[in-house]
N, CA, C and O of each residue as an XYZ file, in Angstrom:
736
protein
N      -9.313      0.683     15.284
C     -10.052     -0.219     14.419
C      -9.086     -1.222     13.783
O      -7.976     -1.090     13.269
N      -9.915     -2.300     14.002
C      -8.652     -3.428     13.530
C      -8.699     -3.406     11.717
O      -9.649     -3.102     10.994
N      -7.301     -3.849     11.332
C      -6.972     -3.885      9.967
C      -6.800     -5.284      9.620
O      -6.712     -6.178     10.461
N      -6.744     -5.490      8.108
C      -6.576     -6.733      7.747
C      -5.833     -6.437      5.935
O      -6.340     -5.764      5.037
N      -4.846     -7.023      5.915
C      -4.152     -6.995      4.523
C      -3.659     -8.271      4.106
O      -3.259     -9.178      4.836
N      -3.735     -8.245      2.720
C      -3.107     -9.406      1.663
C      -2.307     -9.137      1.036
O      -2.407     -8.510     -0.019
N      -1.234     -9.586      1.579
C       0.270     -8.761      0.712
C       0.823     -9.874     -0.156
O       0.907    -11.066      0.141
N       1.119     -9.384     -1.078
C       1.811    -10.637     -2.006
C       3.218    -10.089     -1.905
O       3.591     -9.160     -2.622
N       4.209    -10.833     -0.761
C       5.291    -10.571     -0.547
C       6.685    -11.121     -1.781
O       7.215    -12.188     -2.089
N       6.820     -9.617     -2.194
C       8.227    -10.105     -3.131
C       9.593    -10.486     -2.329
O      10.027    -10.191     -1.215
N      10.057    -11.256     -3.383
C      11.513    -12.042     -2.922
C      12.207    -10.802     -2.662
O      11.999     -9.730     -3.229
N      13.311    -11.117     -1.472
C      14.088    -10.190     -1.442
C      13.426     -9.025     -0.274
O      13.837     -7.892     -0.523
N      12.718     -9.076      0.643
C      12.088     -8.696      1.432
C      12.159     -9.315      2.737
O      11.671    -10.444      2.793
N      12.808     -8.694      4.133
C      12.928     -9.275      5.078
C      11.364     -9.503      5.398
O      10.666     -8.763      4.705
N      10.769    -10.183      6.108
C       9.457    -10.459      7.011
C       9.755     -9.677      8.537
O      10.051    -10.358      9.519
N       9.667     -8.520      8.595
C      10.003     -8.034      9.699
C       9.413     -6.517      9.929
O       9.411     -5.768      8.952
N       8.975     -6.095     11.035
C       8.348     -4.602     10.887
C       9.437     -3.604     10.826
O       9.226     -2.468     10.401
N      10.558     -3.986     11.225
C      11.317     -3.127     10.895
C      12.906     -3.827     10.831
O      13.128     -4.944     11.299
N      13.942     -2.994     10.187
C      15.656     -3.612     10.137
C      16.129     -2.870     10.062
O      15.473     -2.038      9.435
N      17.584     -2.314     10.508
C      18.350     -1.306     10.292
C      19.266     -1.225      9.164
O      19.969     -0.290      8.780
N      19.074     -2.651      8.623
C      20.185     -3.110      7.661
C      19.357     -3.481      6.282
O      20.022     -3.288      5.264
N      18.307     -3.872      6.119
C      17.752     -4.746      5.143
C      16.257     -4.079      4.692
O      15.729     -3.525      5.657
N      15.528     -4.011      3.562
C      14.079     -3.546      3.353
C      13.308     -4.821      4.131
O      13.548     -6.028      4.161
N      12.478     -4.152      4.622
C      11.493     -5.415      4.853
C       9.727     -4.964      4.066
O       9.414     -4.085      3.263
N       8.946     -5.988      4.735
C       7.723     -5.622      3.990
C       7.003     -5.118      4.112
O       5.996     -5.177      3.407
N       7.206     -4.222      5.265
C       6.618     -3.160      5.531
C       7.028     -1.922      4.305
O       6.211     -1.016      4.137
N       8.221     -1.938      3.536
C       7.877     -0.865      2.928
C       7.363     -0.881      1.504
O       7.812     -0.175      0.602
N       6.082     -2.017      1.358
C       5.067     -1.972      0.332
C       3.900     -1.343      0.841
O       2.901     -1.104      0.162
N       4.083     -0.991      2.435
C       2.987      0.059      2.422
C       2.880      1.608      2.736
O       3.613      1.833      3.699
N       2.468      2.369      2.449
C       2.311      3.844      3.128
C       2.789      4.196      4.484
O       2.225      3.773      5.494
N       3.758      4.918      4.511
C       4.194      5.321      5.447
C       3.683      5.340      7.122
O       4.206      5.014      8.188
N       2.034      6.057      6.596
C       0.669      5.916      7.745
C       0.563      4.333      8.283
O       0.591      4.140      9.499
N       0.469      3.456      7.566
C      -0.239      2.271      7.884
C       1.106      1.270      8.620
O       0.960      0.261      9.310
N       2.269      1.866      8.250
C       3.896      1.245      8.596
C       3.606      0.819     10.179
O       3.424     -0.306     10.645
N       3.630      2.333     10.953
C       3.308      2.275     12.620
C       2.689      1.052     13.393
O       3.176      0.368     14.293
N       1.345      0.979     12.705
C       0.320     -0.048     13.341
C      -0.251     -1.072     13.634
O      -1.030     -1.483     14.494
N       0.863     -1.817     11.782
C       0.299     -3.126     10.918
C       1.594     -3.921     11.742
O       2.530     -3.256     12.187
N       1.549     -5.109     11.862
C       2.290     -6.222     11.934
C       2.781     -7.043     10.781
O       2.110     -6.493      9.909
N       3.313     -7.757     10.284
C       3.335     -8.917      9.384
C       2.664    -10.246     10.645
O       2.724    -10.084     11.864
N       2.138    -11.336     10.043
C       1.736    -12.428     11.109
C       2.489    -13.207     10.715
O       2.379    -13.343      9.496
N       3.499    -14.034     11.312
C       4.322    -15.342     10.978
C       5.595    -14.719     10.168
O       5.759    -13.498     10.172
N       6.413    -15.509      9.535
C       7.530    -14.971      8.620
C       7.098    -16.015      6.812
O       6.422    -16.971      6.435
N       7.564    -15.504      6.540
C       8.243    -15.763      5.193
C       9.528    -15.721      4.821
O       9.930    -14.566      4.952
N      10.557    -16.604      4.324
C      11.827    -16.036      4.513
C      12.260    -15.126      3.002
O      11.782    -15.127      1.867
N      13.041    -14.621      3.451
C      13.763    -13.293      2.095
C      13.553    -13.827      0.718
O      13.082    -13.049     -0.112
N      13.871    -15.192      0.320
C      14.040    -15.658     -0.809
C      12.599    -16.500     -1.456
O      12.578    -16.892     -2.623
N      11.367    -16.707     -0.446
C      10.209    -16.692     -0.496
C       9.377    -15.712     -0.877
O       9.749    -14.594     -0.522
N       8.166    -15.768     -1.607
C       7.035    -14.970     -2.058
C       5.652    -15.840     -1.872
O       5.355    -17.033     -1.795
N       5.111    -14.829     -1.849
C       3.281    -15.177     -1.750
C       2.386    -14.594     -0.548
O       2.541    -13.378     -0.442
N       1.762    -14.977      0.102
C       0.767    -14.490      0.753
C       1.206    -14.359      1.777
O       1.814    -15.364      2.144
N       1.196    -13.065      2.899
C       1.684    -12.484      3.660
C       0.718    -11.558      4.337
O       0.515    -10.380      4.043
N       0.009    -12.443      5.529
C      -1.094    -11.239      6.243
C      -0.357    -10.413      7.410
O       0.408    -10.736      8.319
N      -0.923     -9.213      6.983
C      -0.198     -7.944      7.775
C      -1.744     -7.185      8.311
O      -2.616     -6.746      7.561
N      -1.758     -7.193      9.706
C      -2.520     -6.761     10.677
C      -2.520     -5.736     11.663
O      -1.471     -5.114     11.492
N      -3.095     -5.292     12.512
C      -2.906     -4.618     13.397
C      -3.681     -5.392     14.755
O      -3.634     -4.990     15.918
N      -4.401     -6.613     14.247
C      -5.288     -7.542     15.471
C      -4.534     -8.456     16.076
O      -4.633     -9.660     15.837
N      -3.458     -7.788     17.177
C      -2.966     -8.502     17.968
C      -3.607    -10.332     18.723
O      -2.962    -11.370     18.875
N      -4.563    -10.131     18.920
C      -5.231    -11.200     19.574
C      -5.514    -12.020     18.124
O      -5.717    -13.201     18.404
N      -5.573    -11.851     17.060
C      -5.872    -12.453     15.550
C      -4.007    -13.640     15.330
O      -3.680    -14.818     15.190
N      -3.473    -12.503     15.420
C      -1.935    -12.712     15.030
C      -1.468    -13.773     15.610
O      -0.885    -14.662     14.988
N      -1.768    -13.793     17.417
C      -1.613    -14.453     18.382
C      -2.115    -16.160     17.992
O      -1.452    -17.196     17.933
N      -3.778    -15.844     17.741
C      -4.400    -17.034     17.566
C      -3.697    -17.689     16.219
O      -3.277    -18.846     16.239
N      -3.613    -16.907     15.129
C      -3.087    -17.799     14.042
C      -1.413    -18.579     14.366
O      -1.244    -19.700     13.886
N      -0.580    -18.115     14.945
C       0.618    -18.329     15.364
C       0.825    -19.544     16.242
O       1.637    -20.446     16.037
N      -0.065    -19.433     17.295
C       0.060    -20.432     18.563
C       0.471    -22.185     17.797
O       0.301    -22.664     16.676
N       0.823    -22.496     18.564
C       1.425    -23.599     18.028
C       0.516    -24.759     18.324
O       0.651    -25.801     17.683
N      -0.275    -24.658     19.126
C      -1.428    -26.001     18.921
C      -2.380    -25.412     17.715
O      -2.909    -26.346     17.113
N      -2.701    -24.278     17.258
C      -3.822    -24.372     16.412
C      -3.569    -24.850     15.101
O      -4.586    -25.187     14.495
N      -2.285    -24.997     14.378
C      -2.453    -26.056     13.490
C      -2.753    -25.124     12.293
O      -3.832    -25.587     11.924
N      -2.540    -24.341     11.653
C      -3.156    -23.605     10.723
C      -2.673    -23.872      9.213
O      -1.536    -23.466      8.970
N      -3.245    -24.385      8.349
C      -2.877    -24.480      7.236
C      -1.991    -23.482      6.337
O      -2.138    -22.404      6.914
N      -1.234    -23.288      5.340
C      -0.534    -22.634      4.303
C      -0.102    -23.744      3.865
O       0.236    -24.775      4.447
N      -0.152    -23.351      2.412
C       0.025    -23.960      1.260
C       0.964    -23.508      0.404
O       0.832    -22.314      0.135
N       1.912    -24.084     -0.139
C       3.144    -23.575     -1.087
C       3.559    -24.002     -1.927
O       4.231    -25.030     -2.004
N       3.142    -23.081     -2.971
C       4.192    -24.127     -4.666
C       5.469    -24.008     -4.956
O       5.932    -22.890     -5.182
N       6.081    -24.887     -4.990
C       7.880    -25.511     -4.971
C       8.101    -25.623     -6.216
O       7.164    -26.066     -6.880
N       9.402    -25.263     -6.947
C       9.793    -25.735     -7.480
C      11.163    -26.457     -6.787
O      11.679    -25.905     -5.816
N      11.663    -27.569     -7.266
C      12.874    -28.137     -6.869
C      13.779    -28.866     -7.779
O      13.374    -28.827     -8.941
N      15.127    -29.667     -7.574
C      15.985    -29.955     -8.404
C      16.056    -31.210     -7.583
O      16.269    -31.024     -6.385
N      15.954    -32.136     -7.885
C      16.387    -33.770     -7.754
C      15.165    -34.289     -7.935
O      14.143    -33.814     -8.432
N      15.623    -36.210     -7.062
C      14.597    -37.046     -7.381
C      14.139    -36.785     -6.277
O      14.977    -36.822     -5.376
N      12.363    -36.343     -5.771
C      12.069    -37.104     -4.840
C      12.016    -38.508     -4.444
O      12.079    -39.367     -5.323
N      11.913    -38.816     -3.285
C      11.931    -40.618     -2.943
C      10.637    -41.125     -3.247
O       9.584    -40.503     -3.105
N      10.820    -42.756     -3.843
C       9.354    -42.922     -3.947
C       8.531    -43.141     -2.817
O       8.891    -43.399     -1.669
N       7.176    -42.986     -3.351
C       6.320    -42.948     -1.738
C       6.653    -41.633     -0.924
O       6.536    -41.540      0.298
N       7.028    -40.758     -1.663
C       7.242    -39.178     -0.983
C       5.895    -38.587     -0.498
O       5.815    -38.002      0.582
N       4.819    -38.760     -1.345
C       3.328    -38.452     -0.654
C       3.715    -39.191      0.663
O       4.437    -38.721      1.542
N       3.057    -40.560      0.667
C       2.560    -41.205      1.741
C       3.831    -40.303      2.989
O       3.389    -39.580      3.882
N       5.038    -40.486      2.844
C       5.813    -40.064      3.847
C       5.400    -38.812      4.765
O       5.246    -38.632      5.973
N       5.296    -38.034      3.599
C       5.222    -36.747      4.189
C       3.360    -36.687      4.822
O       2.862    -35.793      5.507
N       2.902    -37.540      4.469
C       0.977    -37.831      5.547
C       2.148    -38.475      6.746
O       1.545    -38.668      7.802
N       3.169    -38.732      6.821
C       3.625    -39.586      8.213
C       4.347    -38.762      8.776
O       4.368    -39.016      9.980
N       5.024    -37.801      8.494
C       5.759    -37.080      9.431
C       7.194    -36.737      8.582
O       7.239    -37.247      7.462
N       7.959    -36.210      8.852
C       9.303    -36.669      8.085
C      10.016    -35.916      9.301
O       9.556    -35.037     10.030
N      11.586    -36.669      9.303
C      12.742    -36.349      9.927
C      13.299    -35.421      9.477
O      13.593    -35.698      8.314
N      13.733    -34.118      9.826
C      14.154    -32.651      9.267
C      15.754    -32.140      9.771
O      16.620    -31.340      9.419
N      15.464    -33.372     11.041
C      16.559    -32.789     12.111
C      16.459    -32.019     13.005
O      17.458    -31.377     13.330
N      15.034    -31.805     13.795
C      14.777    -31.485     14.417
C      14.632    -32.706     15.736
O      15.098    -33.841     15.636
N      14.094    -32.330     16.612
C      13.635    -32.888     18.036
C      12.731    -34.031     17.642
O      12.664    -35.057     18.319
N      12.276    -33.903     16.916
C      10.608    -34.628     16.867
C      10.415    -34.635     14.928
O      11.050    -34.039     14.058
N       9.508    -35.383     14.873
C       9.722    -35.524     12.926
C       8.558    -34.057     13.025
O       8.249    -33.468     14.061
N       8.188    -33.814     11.936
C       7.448    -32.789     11.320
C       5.819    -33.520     11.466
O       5.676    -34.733     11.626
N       4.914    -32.759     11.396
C       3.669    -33.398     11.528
C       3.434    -33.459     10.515
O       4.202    -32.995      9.672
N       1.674    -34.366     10.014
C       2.111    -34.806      8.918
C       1.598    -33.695      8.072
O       1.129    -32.678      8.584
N       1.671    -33.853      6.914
C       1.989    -32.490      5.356
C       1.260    -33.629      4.472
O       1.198    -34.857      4.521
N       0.669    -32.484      3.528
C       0.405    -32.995      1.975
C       1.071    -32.806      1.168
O       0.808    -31.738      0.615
N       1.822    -33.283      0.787
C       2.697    -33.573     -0.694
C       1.782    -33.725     -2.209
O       1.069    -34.725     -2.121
N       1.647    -33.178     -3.252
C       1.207    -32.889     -4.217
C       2.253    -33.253     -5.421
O       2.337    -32.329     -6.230
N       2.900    -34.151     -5.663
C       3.938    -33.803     -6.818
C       2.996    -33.347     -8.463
O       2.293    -34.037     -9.201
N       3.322    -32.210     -8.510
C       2.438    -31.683    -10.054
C       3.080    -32.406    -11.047
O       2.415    -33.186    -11.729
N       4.683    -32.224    -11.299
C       5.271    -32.609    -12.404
C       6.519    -32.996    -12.313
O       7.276    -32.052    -12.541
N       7.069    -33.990    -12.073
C       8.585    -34.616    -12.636
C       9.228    -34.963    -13.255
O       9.435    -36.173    -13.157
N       9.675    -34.521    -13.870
C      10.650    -34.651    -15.685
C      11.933    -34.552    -15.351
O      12.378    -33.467    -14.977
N      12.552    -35.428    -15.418
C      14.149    -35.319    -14.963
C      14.499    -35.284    -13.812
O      14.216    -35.971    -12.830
N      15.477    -33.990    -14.064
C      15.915    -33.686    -12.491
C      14.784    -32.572    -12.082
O      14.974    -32.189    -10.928
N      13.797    -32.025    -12.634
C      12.810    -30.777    -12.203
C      11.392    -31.409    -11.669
O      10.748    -32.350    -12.133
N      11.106    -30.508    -10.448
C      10.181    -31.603     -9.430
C       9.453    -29.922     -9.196
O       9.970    -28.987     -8.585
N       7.968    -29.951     -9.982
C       7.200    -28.903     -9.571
C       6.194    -29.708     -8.314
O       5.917    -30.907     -8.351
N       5.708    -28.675     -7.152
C       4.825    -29.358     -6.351
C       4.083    -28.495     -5.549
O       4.261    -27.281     -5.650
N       3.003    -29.117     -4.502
C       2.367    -28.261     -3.692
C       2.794    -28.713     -2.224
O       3.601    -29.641     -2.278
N       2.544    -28.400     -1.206
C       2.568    -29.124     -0.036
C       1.902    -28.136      1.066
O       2.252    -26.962      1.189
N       1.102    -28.634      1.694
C       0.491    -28.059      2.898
C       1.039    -27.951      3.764
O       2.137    -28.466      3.555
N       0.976    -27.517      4.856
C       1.685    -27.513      6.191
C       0.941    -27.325      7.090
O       0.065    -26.606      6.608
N       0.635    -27.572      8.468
C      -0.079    -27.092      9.846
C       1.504    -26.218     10.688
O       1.268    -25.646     11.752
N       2.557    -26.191     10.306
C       3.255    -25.890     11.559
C       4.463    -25.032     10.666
O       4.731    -25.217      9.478
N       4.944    -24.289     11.363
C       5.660    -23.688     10.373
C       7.197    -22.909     11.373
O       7.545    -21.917     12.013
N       7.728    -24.466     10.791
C       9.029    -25.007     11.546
C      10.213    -23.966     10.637
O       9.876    -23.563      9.523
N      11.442    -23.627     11.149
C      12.527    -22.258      9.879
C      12.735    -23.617      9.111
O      12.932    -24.814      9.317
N      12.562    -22.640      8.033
C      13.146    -23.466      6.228
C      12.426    -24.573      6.429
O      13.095    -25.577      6.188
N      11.095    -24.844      6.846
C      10.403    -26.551      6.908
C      10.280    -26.474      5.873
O      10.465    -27.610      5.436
N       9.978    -25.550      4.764
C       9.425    -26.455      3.237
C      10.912    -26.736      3.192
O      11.273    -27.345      4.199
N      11.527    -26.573      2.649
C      12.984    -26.351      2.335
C      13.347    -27.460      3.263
O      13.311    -28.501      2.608
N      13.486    -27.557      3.777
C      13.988    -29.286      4.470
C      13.289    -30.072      4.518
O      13.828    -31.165      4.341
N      11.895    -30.127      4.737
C      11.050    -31.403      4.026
C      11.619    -31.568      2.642
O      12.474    -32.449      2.737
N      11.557    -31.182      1.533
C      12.091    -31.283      0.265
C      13.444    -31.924      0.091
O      13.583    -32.775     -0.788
N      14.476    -31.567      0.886
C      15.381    -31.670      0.830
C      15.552    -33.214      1.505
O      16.276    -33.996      0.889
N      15.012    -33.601      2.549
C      14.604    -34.786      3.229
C      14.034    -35.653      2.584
O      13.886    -36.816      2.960
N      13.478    -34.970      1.071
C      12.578    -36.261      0.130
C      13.599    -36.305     -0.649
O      13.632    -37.498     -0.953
N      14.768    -35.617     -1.368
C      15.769    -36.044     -2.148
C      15.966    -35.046     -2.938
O      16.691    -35.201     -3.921
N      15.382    -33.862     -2.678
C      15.457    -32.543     -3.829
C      15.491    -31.089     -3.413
O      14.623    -30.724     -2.620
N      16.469    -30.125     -3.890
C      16.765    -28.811     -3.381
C      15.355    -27.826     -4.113
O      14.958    -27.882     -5.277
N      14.782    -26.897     -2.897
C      13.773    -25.946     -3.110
C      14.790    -24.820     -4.276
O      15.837    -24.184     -4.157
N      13.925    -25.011     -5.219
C      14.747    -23.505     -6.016
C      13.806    -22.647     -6.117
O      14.377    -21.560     -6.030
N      12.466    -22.437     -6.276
C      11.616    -21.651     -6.481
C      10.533    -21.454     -4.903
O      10.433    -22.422     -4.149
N      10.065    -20.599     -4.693
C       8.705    -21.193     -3.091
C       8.216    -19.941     -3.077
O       8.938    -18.945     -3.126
N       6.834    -19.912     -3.001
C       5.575    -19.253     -3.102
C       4.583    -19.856     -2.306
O       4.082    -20.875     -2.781
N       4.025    -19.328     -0.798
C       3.109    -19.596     -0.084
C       1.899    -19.265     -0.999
O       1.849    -18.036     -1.041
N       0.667    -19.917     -1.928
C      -0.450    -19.823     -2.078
C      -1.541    -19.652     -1.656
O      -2.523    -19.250     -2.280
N      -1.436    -20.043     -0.183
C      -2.936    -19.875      0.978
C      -2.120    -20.168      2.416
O      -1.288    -21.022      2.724
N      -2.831    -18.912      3.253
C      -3.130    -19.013      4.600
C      -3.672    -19.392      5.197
O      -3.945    -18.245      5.551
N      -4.330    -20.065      5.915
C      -5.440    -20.688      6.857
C      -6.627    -20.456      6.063
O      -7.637    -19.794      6.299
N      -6.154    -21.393      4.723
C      -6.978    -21.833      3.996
C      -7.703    -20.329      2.881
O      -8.563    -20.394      2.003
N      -6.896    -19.063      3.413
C      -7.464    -18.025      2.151
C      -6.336    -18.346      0.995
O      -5.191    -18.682      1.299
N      -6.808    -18.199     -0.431
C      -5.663    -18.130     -1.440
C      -5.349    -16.777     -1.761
O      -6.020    -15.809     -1.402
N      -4.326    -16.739     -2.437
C      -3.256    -15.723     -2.823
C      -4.211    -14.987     -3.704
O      -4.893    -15.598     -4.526
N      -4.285    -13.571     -3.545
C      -5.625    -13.062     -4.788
C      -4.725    -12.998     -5.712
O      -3.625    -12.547     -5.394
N      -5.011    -13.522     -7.376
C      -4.218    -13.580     -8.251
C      -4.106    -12.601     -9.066
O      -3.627    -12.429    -10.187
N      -4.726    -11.888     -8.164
C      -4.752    -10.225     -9.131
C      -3.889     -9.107     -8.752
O      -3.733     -7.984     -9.232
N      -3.349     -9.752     -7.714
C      -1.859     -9.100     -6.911
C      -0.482     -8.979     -7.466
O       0.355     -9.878     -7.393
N      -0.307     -7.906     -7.981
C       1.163     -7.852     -8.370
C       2.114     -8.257     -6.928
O       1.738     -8.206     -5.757
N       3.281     -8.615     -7.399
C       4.308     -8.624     -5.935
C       4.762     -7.566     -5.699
O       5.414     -6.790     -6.398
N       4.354     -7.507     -4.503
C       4.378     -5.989     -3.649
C       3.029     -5.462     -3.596
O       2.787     -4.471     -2.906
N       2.076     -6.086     -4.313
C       0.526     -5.709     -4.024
C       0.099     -5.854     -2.955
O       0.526     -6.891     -2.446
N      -0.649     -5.232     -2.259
C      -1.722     -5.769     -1.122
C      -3.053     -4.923     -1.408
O      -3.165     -3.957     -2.162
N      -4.141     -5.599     -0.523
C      -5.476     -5.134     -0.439
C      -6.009     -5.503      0.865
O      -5.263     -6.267      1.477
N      -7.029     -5.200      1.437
C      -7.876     -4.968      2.689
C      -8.426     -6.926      2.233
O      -8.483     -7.559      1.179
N      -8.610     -7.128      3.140
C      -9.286     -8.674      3.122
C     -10.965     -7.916      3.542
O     -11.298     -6.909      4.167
N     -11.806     -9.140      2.739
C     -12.857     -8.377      2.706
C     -13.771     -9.093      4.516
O     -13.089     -9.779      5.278
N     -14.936     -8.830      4.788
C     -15.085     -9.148      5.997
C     -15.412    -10.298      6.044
O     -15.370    -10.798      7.169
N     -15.745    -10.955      5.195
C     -15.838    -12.372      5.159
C     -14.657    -13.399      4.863
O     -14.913    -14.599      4.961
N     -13.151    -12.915      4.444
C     -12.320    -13.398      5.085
C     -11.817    -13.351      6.221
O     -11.277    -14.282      6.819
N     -12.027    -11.843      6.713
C     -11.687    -12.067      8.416
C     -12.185    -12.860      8.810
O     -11.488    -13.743      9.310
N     -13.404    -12.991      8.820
C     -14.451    -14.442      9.531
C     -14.015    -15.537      9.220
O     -14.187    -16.469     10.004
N     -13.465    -15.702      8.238
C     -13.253    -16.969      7.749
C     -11.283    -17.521      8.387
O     -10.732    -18.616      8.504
N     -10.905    -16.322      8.594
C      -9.339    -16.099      9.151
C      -9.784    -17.129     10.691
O      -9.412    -18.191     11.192
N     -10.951    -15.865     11.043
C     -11.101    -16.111     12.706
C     -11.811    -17.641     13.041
O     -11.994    -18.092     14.172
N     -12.097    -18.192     11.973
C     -12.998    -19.064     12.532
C     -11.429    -20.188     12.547
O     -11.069    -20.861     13.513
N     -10.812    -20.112     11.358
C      -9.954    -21.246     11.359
C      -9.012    -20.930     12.500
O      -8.416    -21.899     12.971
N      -8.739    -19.558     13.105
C      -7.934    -19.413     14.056
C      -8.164    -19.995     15.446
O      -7.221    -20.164     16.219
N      -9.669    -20.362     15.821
C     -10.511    -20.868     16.760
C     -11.177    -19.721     17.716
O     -11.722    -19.875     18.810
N     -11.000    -18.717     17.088
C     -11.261    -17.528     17.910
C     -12.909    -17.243     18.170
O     -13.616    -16.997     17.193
N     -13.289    -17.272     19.062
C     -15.195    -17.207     19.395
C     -15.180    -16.020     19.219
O     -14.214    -15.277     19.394
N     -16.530    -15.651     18.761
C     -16.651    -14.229     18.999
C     -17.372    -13.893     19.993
O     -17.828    -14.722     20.781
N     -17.621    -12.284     20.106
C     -17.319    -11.451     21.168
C     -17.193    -10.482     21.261
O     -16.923     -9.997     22.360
């Protein structure tokens, strides 16, 4: 029977089912459920927030694939100026240093006072350290990062870090529909 979890992944936690060297996030759950569950996608160590952990291989698959485009959302804190016109840029793509620029992102700046740059930014693609080098590409170092929503579910705010809970069945549906998955 397929599973579905909402983990609010604490900092300091590899994204990995298992390490010989490091905790990962598998051990916020019960020993039983360790075997079966997956994490879907990564989060890196120094990141927190929403973290779906599964056992629906064909789910995992669909959210991952690289044409489907799947939304997550993340609140930044950072240290510099962004550039002006940092929204519009980042609707255009931005240069990361990769092959190809980044597709385009929503940029949100909440608050800029000085050198401190609170923000949101969406993503469809989820390139290593892309928030973290988009940011850095607008003129400012990530110090804080918290994924808020997955393919469009938000973070339940009633989650301690290291919390998780069962997603109810109307987020699976709502997982599967944004994943493009027909049913069946």
């Amino acid at each position: 029977m397929a599973q579905y979890y909402m983990l609010h992944k604490p900092r300091g936690l590899l994204t990995a089912k298992r390490d010989a060297r490091r905790e990962t996030v598998m051990s916020c759950f019960p020993e039983a459920l360790r075997e079966t569950l997956h994490p879907v996608g990564r989060l890196d160590k120094d990141t927190e927030g929403f973290l779906l952990i599964t056992n629906d291989g064909p789910l995992n698959h669909f959210l991952l694939a690289p044409g489907r485009h799947v939304e997550k959302t993340y609140y930044a804190k950072a240290e510099g100026t962004l550039f002006p016109e940092a929204e519009k840029r980042f609707l255009e793509g931005l240069d990361i240093g990769d092959d190809k620029p980044t597709l385009p992102a929503k940029l949100e700046i909440l608050k800029q006072e000085g050198n401190e740059v609170e923000l949101l930014l969406t993503l469809r693609e989820g390139r290593f350290h892309q928030v973290k080098r988009m940011v850095e590409a607008a003129g400012a170092e990530v110090t804080y990062l918290k994924r808020i929503s997955f393919g469009g579910l938000p973070l339940d705010g009633t989650l301690e870090k290291g919390g998780y809970r069962p997603l109810t069945e109307e987020e699976v549906q709502f997982l599967k529909t944004q994943a493009g998955m027909k049913e069946g």
